[in-house]
XYZ file of C-alpha atoms in Angstrom:
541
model
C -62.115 -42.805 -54.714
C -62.212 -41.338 -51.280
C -59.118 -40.962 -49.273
C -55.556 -42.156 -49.746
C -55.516 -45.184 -51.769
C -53.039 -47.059 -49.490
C -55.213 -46.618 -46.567
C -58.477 -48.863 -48.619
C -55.925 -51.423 -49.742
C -54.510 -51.946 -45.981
C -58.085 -52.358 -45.200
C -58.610 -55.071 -47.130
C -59.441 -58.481 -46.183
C -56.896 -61.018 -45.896
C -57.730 -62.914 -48.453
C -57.804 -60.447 -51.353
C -54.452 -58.880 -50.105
C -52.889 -62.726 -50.560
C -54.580 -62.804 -54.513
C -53.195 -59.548 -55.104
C -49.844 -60.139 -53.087
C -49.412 -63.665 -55.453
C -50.903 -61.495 -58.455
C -47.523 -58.896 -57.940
C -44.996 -61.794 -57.007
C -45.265 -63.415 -59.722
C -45.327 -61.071 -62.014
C -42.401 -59.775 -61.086
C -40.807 -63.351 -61.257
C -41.628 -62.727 -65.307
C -40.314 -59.364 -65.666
C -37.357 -60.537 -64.291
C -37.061 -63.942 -66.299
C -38.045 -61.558 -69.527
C -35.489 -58.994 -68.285
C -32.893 -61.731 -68.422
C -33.778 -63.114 -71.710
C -33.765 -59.365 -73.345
C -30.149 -58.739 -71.636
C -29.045 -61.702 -73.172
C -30.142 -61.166 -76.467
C -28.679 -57.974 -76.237
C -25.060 -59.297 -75.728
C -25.704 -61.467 -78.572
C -27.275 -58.640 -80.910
C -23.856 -56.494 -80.227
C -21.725 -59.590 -80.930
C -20.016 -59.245 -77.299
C -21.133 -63.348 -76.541
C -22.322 -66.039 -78.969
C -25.070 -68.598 -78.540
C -25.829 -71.446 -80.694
C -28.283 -70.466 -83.514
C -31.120 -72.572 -82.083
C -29.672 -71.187 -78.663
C -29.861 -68.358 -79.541
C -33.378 -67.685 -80.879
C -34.444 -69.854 -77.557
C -33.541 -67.134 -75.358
C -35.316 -64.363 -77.733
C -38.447 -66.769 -77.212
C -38.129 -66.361 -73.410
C -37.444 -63.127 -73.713
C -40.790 -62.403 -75.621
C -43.495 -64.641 -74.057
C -42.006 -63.721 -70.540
C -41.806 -59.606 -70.476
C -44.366 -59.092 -73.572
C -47.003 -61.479 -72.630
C -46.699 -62.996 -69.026
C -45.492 -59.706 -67.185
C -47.586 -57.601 -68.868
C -50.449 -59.590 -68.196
C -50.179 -60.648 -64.646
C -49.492 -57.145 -63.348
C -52.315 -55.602 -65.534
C -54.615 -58.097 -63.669
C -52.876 -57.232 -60.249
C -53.539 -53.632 -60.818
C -56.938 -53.699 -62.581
C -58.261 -55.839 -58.851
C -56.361 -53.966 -56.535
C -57.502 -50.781 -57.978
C -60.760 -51.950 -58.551
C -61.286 -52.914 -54.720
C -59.550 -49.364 -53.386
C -62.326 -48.136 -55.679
C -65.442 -49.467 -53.892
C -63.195 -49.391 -50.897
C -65.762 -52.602 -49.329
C -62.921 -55.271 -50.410
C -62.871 -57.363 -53.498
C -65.878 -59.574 -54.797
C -65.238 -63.175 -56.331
C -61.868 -63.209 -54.945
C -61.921 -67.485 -55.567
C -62.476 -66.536 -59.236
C -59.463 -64.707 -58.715
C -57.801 -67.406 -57.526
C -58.969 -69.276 -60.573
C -57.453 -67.114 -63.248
C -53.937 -66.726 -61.251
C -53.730 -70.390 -61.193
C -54.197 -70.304 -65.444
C -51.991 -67.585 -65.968
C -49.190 -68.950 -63.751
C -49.866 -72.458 -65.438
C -49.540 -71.290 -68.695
C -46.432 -69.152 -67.741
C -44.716 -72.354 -66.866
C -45.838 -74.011 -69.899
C -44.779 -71.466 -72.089
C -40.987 -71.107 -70.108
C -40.486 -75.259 -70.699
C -41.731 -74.940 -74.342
C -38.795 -72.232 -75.213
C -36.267 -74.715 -74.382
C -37.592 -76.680 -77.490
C -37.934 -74.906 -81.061
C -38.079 -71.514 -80.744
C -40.921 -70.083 -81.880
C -40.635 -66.905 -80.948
C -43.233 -64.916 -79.549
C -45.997 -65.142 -81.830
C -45.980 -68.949 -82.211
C -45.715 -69.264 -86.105
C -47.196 -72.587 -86.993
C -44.982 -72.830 -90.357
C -42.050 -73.115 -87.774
C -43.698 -76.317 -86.405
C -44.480 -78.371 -89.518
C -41.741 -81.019 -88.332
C -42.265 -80.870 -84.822
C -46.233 -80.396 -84.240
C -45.856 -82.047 -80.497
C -43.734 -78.748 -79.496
C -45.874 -76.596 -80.843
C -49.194 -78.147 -78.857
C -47.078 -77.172 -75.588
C -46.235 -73.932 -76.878
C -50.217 -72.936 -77.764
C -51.247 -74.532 -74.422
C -49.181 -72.126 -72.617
C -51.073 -69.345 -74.493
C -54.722 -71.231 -74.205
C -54.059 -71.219 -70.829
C -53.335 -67.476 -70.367
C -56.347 -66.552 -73.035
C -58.820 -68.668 -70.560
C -57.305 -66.400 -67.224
C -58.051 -63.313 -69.057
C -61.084 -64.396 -69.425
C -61.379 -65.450 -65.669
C -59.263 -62.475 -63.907
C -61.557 -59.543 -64.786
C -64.549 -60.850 -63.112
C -63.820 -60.006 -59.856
C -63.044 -56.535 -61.117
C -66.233 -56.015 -62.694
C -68.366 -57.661 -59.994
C -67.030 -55.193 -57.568
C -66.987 -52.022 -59.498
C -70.711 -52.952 -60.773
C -71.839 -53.708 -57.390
C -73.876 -50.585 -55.966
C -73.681 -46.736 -57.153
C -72.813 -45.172 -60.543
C -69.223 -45.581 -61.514
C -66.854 -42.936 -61.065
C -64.343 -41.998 -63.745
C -61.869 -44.447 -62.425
C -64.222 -46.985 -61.778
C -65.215 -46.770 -65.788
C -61.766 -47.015 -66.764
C -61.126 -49.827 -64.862
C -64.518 -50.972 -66.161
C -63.311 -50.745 -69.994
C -59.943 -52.147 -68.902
C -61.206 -54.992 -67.599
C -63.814 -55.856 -70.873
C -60.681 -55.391 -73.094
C -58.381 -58.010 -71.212
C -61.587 -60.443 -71.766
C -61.485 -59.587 -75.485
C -57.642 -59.745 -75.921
C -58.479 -63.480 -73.796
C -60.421 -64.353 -76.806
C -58.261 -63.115 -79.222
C -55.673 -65.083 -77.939
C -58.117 -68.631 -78.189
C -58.775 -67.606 -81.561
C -55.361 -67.198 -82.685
C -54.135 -70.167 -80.634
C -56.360 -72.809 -80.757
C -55.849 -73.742 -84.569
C -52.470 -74.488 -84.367
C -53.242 -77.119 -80.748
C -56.404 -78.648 -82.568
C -53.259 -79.028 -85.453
C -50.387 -80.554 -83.222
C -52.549 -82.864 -81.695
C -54.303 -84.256 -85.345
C -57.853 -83.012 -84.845
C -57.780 -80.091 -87.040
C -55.997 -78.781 -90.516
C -53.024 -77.210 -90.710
C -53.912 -72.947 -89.429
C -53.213 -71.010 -92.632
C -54.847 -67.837 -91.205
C -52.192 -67.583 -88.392
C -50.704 -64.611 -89.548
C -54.199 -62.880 -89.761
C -55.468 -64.048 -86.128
C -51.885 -63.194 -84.624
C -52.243 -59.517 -86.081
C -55.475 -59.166 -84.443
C -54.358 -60.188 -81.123
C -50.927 -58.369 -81.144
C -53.454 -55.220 -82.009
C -55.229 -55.744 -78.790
C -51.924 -56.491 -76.981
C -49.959 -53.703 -77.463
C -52.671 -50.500 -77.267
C -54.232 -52.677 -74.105
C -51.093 -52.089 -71.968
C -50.967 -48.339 -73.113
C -54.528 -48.153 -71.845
C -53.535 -49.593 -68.800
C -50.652 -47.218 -68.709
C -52.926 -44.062 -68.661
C -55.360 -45.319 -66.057
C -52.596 -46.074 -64.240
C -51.044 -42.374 -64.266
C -54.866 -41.293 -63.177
C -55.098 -42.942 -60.275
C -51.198 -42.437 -59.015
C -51.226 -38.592 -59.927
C -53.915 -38.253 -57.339
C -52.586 -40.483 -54.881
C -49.439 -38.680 -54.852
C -50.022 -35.232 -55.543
C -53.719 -35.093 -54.431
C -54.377 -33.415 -57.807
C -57.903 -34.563 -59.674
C -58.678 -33.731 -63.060
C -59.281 -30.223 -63.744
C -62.017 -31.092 -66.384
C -64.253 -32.681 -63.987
C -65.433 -36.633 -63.839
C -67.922 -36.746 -66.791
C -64.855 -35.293 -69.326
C -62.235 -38.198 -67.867
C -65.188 -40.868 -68.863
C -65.649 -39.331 -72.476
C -61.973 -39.669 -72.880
C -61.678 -43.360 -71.557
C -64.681 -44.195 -73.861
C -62.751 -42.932 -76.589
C -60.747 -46.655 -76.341
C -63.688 -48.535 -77.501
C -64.067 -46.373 -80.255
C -60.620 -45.590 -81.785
C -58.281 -48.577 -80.737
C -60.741 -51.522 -82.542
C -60.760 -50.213 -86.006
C -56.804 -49.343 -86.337
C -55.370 -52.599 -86.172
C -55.380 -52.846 -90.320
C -51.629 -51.154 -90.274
C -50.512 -54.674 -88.792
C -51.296 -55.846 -92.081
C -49.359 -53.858 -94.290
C -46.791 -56.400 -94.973
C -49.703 -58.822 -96.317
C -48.720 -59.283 -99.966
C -52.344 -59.512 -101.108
C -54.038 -56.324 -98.703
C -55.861 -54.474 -101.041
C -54.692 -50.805 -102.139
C -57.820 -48.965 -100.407
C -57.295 -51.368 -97.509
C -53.784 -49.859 -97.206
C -55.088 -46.082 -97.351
C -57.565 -46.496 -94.482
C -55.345 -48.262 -92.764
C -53.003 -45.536 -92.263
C -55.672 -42.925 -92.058
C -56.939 -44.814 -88.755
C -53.530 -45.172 -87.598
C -53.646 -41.402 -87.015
C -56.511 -41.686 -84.225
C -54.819 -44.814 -82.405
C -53.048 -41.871 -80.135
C -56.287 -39.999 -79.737
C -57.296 -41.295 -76.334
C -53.677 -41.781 -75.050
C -52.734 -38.045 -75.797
C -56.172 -36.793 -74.845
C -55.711 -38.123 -70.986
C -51.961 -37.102 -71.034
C -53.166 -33.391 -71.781
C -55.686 -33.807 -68.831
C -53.409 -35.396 -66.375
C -50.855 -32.810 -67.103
C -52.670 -29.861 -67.376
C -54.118 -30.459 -64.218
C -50.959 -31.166 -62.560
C -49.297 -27.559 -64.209
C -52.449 -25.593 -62.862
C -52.502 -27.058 -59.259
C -48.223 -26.189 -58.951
C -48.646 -22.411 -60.478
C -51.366 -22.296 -57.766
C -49.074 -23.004 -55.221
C -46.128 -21.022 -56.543
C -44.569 -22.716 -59.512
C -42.533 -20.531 -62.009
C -41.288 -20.798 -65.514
C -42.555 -22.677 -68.453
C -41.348 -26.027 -67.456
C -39.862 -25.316 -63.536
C -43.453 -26.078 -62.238
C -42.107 -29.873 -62.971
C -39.497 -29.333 -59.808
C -42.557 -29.389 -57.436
C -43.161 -32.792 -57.982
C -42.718 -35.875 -55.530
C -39.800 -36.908 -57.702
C -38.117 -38.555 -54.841
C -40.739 -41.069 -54.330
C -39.606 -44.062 -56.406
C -43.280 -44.347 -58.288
C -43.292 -40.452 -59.156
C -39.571 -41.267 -60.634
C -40.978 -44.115 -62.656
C -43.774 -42.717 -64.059
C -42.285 -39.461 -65.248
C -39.706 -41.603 -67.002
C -42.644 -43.019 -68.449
C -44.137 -40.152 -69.591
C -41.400 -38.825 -71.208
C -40.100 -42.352 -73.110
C -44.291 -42.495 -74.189
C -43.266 -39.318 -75.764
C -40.223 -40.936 -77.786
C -42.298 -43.870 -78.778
C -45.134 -42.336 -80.431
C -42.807 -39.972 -82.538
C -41.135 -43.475 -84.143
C -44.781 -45.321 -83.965
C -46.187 -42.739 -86.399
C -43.559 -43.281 -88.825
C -44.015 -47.169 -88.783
C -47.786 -47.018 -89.888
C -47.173 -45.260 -93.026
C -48.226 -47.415 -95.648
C -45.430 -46.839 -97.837
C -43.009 -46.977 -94.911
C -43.855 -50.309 -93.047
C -42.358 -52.084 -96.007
C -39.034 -50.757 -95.541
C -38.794 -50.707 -91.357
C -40.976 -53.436 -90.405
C -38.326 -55.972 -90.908
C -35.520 -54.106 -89.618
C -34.525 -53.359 -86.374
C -36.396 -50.170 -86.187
C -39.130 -52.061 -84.417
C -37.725 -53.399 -80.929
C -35.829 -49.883 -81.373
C -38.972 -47.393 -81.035
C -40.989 -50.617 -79.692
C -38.786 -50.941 -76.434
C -39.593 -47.044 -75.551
C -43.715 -47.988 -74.970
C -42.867 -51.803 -73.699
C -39.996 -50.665 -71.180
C -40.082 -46.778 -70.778
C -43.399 -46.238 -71.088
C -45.366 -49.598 -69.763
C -42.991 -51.179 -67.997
C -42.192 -48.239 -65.678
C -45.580 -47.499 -65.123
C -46.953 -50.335 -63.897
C -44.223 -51.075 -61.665
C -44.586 -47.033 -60.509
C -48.309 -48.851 -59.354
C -46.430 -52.020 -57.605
C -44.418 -49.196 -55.548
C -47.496 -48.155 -54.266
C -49.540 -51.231 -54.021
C -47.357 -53.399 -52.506
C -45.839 -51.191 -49.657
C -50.067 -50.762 -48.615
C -50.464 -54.084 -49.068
C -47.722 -55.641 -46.421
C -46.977 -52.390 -44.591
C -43.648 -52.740 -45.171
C -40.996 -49.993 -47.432
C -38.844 -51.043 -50.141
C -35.449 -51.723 -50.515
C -32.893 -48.887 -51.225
C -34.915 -46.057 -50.927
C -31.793 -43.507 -52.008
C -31.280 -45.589 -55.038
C -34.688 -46.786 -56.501
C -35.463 -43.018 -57.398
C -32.595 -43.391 -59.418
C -33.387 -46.252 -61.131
C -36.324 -45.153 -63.194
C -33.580 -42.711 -64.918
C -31.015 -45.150 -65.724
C -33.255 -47.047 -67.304
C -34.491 -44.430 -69.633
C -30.336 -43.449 -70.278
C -30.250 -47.220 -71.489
C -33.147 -47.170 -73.312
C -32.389 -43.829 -75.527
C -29.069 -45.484 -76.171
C -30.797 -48.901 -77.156
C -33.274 -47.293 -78.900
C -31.421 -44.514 -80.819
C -28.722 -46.995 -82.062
C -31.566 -49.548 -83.066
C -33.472 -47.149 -84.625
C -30.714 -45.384 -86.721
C -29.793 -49.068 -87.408
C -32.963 -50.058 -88.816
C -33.259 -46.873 -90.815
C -29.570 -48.273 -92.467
C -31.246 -51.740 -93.012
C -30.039 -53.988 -89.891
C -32.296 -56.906 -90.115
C -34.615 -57.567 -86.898
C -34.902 -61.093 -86.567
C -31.125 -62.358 -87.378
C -29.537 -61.936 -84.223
C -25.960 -62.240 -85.955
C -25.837 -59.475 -88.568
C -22.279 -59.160 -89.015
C -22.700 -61.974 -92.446
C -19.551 -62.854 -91.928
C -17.610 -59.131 -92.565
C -20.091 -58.486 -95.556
C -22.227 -56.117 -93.745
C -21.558 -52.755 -93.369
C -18.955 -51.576 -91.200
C -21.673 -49.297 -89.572
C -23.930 -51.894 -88.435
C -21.002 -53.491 -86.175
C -20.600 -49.838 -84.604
C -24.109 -49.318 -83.716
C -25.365 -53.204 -82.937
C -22.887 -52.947 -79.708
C -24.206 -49.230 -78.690
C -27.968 -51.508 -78.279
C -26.180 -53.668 -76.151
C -24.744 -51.364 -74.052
C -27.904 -49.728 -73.774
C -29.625 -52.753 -73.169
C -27.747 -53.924 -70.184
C -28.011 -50.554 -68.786
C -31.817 -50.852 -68.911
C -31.818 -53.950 -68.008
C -29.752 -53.684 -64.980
C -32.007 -51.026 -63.904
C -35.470 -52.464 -64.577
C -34.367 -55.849 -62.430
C -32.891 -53.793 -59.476
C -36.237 -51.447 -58.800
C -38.120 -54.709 -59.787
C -36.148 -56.174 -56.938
C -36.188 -53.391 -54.826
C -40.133 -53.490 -55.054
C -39.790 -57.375 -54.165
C -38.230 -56.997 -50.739
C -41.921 -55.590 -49.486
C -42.979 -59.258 -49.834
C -40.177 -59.946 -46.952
C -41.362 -60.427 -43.419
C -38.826 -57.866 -40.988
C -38.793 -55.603 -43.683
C -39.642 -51.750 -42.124
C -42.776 -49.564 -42.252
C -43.409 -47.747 -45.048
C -43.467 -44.307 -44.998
C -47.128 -42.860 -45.283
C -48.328 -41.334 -48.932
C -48.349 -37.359 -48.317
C -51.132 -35.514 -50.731
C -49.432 -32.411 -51.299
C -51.219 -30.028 -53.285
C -54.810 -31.193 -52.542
C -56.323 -28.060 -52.204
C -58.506 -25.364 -54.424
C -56.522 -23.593 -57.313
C -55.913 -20.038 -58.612
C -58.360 -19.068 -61.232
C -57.133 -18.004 -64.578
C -54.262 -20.219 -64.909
C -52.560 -21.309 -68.097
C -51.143 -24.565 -68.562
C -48.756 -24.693 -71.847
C -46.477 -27.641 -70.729
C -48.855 -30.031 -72.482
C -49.581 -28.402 -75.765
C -46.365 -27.937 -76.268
C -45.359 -31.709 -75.475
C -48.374 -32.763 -78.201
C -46.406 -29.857 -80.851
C -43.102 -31.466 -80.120
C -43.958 -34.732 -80.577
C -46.158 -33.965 -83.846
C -42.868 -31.793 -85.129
C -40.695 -35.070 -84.341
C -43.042 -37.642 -85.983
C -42.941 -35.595 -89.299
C -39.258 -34.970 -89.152
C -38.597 -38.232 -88.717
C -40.833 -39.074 -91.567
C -39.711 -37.301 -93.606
C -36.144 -38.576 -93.225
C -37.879 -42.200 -93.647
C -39.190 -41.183 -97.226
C -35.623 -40.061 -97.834
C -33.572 -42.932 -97.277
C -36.702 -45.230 -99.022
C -35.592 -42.887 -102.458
C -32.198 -43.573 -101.992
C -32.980 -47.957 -102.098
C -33.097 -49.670 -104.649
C -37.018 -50.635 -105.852
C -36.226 -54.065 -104.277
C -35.518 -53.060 -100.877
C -38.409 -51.682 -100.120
C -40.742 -55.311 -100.050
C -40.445 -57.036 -96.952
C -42.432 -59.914 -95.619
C -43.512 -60.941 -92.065
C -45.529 -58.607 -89.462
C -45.262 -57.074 -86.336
C-alpha cells in the first residue's frame, strides 16, 4: 500500500463505496441483534429475569447465529474488499459479484433470525433436535446454505483485484489467503448443512455425521476470524502509526503462509468429546493444538516489535511506557489494543481446553463462552470494528458519533468482559453446566454457582452496553449532515535508531506461556479432586 489508506478508499468509485457501505451496515445490524441476544441471555444465566425454557434457548439461538456467524461474516467480507481495493488502490473488480454474495448473506441472515423464533437449535443446528419438526429445521439449514454459497461468492472480487497486475505485497497475500479460507469455510458450511435440508425436505437420510461435519466447520470458523484479526492489526498499525514491519515484506508473507500450514491439521481437539476417537488420535490431537497459535503469536511479535522500536526511536522510555506514545485517543487504536490484550487472556484459557485429558471435564461447562467470549468479543469483535472506525469515516467523509466517549468504550468493554469471563471461567472450573441456562436446580446447586452466575451477568451487560454504543457510534457515519472526519495523522513514519531492543513482546509470549501452564495445572488439580465419573462429558464445541 502506498499512502494513507483513507485517501484510496475516498477515491473509490461510487459503486464499490455503496457494496462496501451495505457490506458495514448490515453487519452492524447483526452485531447489534447478536449483542442483544447475548445481553439477554446473560440476565437469564445470572437468574436476574426468566424466560420460558423454549424462550429461553430461542434467544441463545439468536444470540449465536447473529454475532458468531452473521457479524462475523459480513464484516470479514466488508474488510477483506475494502482492503483489498485500498490495496491495488485502481477500485474494486467484480463489484456485481459483490453484490451477489451480499444479497446471500443478508438472505440467509433473515432466514436464520425467523427460524430462531421456532425450535431452537442453537447455533450449530443439531439435526437430533429436529427429528419431530424436520420443516423447521429445512429453514434453519437454508439460512446457513445461503451464507455457505456468499462465501463462496464474496471473495471473488477480492481476489480478482489483488491478482490483477504486479506481485502481491505482504498485505495483498494476506488478504489473498484470507479470502481462499472464507471460500473453504463456504464449503464447509454446504457440507455440514446440506444433509440435514436434503433430510427435512425427504430427499435424503437422516445426517448421522453432523457432529463430525459441524466440528470441521466450527474449526475453520473460529481460527478464520483470528486470521482476520491479525491482518487486520497489519494494515491499521500502519495506517495509524505509519510504522511497517521491521522484518521486511518477504518475512510478513512467510508468517501469513504459516495459516495454510498450521490451522488445517489442528482441528482434531474438536473431537475430543467423540466417545469412539481413537487413543493416538487423541495424542496428536493435542500435540497440533500447540502450533494452532504459531502464526497468530508470530505476527503479534512482528507487529509489536516493530511498533516498540519505531517509539524508542523517537524517545520512548521504560519497559512498557513506550505504549503511552500511541494514538490511544483515536477510537480504532482504543479498540484494537483492547484487543490485543483480551487475545492475550484467551489463548492462556484456549491452551488449557485442548488438553486431551482436560476437554472432558471443561468442555461442557461454562468454561467455554467464559475464555471463548475473550477471542469472539475482546479480541475479534473489537478489532474488526477498530477497521469499521477507519473504513467507514473514508468511505462517507463524515466522523463518528461521540468522539470523547468511543475511546472509552473499547475499555469498558474489556472491564465487562474480565468480569464475564473470570466468573464464567472459575464457574466452569467448579462444574456450572454450559448449556442449561437455569443452573440454580431448584436450591440443589451449590451456593457458589448462584454467587458467580450473576457476576457474568453483570459483566455481560457491561460489555454489552459497550460493544452496541461504539457499534452505534460507528453507525452515525452512514448519516447524511453528519461532520468531516478528522484526517488520519502517520506519526512516526520515519527511519529508526539502530540497535534497538524490543522486549515488550517476548515478554507478552513468556507471560502468556507462564499463565497457560498455571492455569493447567490448576485444571489437573481440581480433575483429581472429581469423582472418576465427572470427568466424561458428551457434546462438542
Amino acid at each position: 500500500m502506498t499512502g494513507p489508506l483513507s485517501q484510496r478508499l475516498g477515491g473509490l468509485a461510487p459503486s464499490a463505496r455503496s457494496l462496501l457501505l451495505a457490506m458495514a451496515g448490515a453487519a452492524i445490524v447483526a452485531l447489534l441483534v447478536g449483542v442483544a441476544g447475548g445481553a439477554l441471555t446473560a440476565l437469564v444465566r445470572g437468574g436476574l429475569i426468566r424466560l420460558p425454557f423454549d424462550d429461553g434457548y430461542r434467544v441463545l439461538t439468536l444470540h449465536g447465529t447473529s454475532a458468531f456467524f452473521y457479524w462475523l461474516y459480513l464484516v470479514q467480507a466488508a474488510i477483506l474488499l475494502a482492503f483489498a481495493a485500498a490495496d491495488r488502490g485502481r477500485g474494486l473488480d467484480w463489484s456485481r459479484l459483490g453484490w451477489l454474495g451480499f444479497g446471500l448473506l443478508v438472505s440467509g441472515f433473515v432466514l436464520s433470525a425467523v427460524a430462531s423464533t421456532g425450535t431452537p437449535f442453537l447455533y450449530d443446528g443439531n439435526p437430533d433436535l429436529a427429528r419431530d419438526a424436520p420443516e423447521e429445521l429445512a429453514l434453519f439449514n437454508a439460512g446457513y446454505l445461503l451464507l455457505g454459497a456468499a462465501l463462496l461468492v464474496l471473495p471473488l472480487p477480492a481476489i480478482r483485484t489483488l491478482t490483477r497486475g504486479k506481485a502481491l505485497s505482504a498485505t495483498g497475500f494476506a488478504l489473498f489467503i484470507w479470502a481462499g479460507f472464507l471460500m473453504v469455510s463456504g464449503f464447509a458450511a454446504l457440507y455440514a448443512f446440506l444433509p440435514g435440508f436434503l433430510w427435512s425436505l425427504g430427499l435424503a437420510g437422516f445426517p448421522e455425521g453432523h457432529g463430525t461435519s459441524w466440528h470441521i466447520l466450527f474449526h475453520n470458523m473460529h481460527y478464520l476470524p483470528l486470521m482476520g484479526t491479525v491482518i487486520v492489526w497489519y494494515v491499521l498499525m500502519r495506517e495509524l502509526t505509519g510504522v511497517t514491519s521491521i522484518f521486511g515484506e518477504r518475512f510478513s508473507k512467510v508468517v501469513f503462509a504459516m495459516y495454510l500450514v498450521f490451522v488445517p491439521p489442528t482441528s482434531l481437539y474438536h473431537m475430543f468429546l467423540e466417545p469412539d476417537l481413537p487413543q493416538p488420535i487423541r495424542v496428536l490431537g493435542s500435540l497440533l493444538s500447540l502450533f494452532v497459535s504459531v502464526p497468530t503469536l508470530t505476527a503479534f511479535l512482528i507487529i509489536v516489535t516493530s511498533l516498540e522500536v519505531h517509539a524508542r526511536s523517537r524517545g520512548g522510555r521504560g519497559l512498557f511506557g513506550w505504549i503511552r506514545m500511541l494514538p490511544w485517543a483515536n477510537p480504532a487504536m482504543a479498540a484494537a489494543g483492547c484487543a490485543v490484550v483480551n487475545m492475550g487472556l484467551g489463548l492462556v484459557f484456549a491452551f488449557v481446553l485442548i488438553q486431551a485429558d482436560l476437554a472432558p471435564l471443561l468442555s461442557d461447562s461454562f468454561f467455554v463462552p467464559g475464555y471463548f467470549h475473550f477471542f469472539t468479543v475482546g479480541t475479534v469483535t473489537l478489532s474488526f470494528l477498530a477497521a469499521l472506525a477507519v473504513l467507514l469515516p473514508a468511505l462517507t467523509g463524515r466522523a463518528a458519533a461521540w468522539p470523547r466517549l468511543a475511546f472509552r468504550l473499547p475499555v469498558a468493554a474489556s472491564l465487562g468482559l474480565l468480569a464475564f469471563g473470570a466468573a464464567g471461567i472459575a464457574a466452569g472450573y467448579l462444574g456450572v453446566p454450559r448449556r442449561v441456562l437455569d443452573a440454580s436446580y431448584g436450591g440443589e446447586a451449590p451456593a457458589i454457582w448462584g454467587q458467580l452466575m450473576p457476576v457474568v451477568a453483570g459483566g455481560g451487560i457491561v460489555m454489552a452496553l459497550s460493544i452496541a454504543l461504539y457499534a452505534l457510534a460507528l453507525a452515525a457515519c452512514l448519516l447524511p449532515q453528519r461532520p468531516a472526519a478528522a484526517p488520519v495523522t502517520l506519526a512516526w513514519a520515519g527511519p529508526i535508531r539502530p540497535g534497538v531492543a524490543a522486549l515488550a513482546g517476548p515478554l507478552s509470549i513468556l507471560a502468556i506461556v507462564i499463565g497457560m501452564y498455571g492455569f493447567t495445572a490448576l485444571g489437573f488439580e481440581l480433575m483429581r479432586a472429581l469423582p472418576i465419573e465427572a470427568t466424561g462429558g458428551t457434546g462438542g464445541h
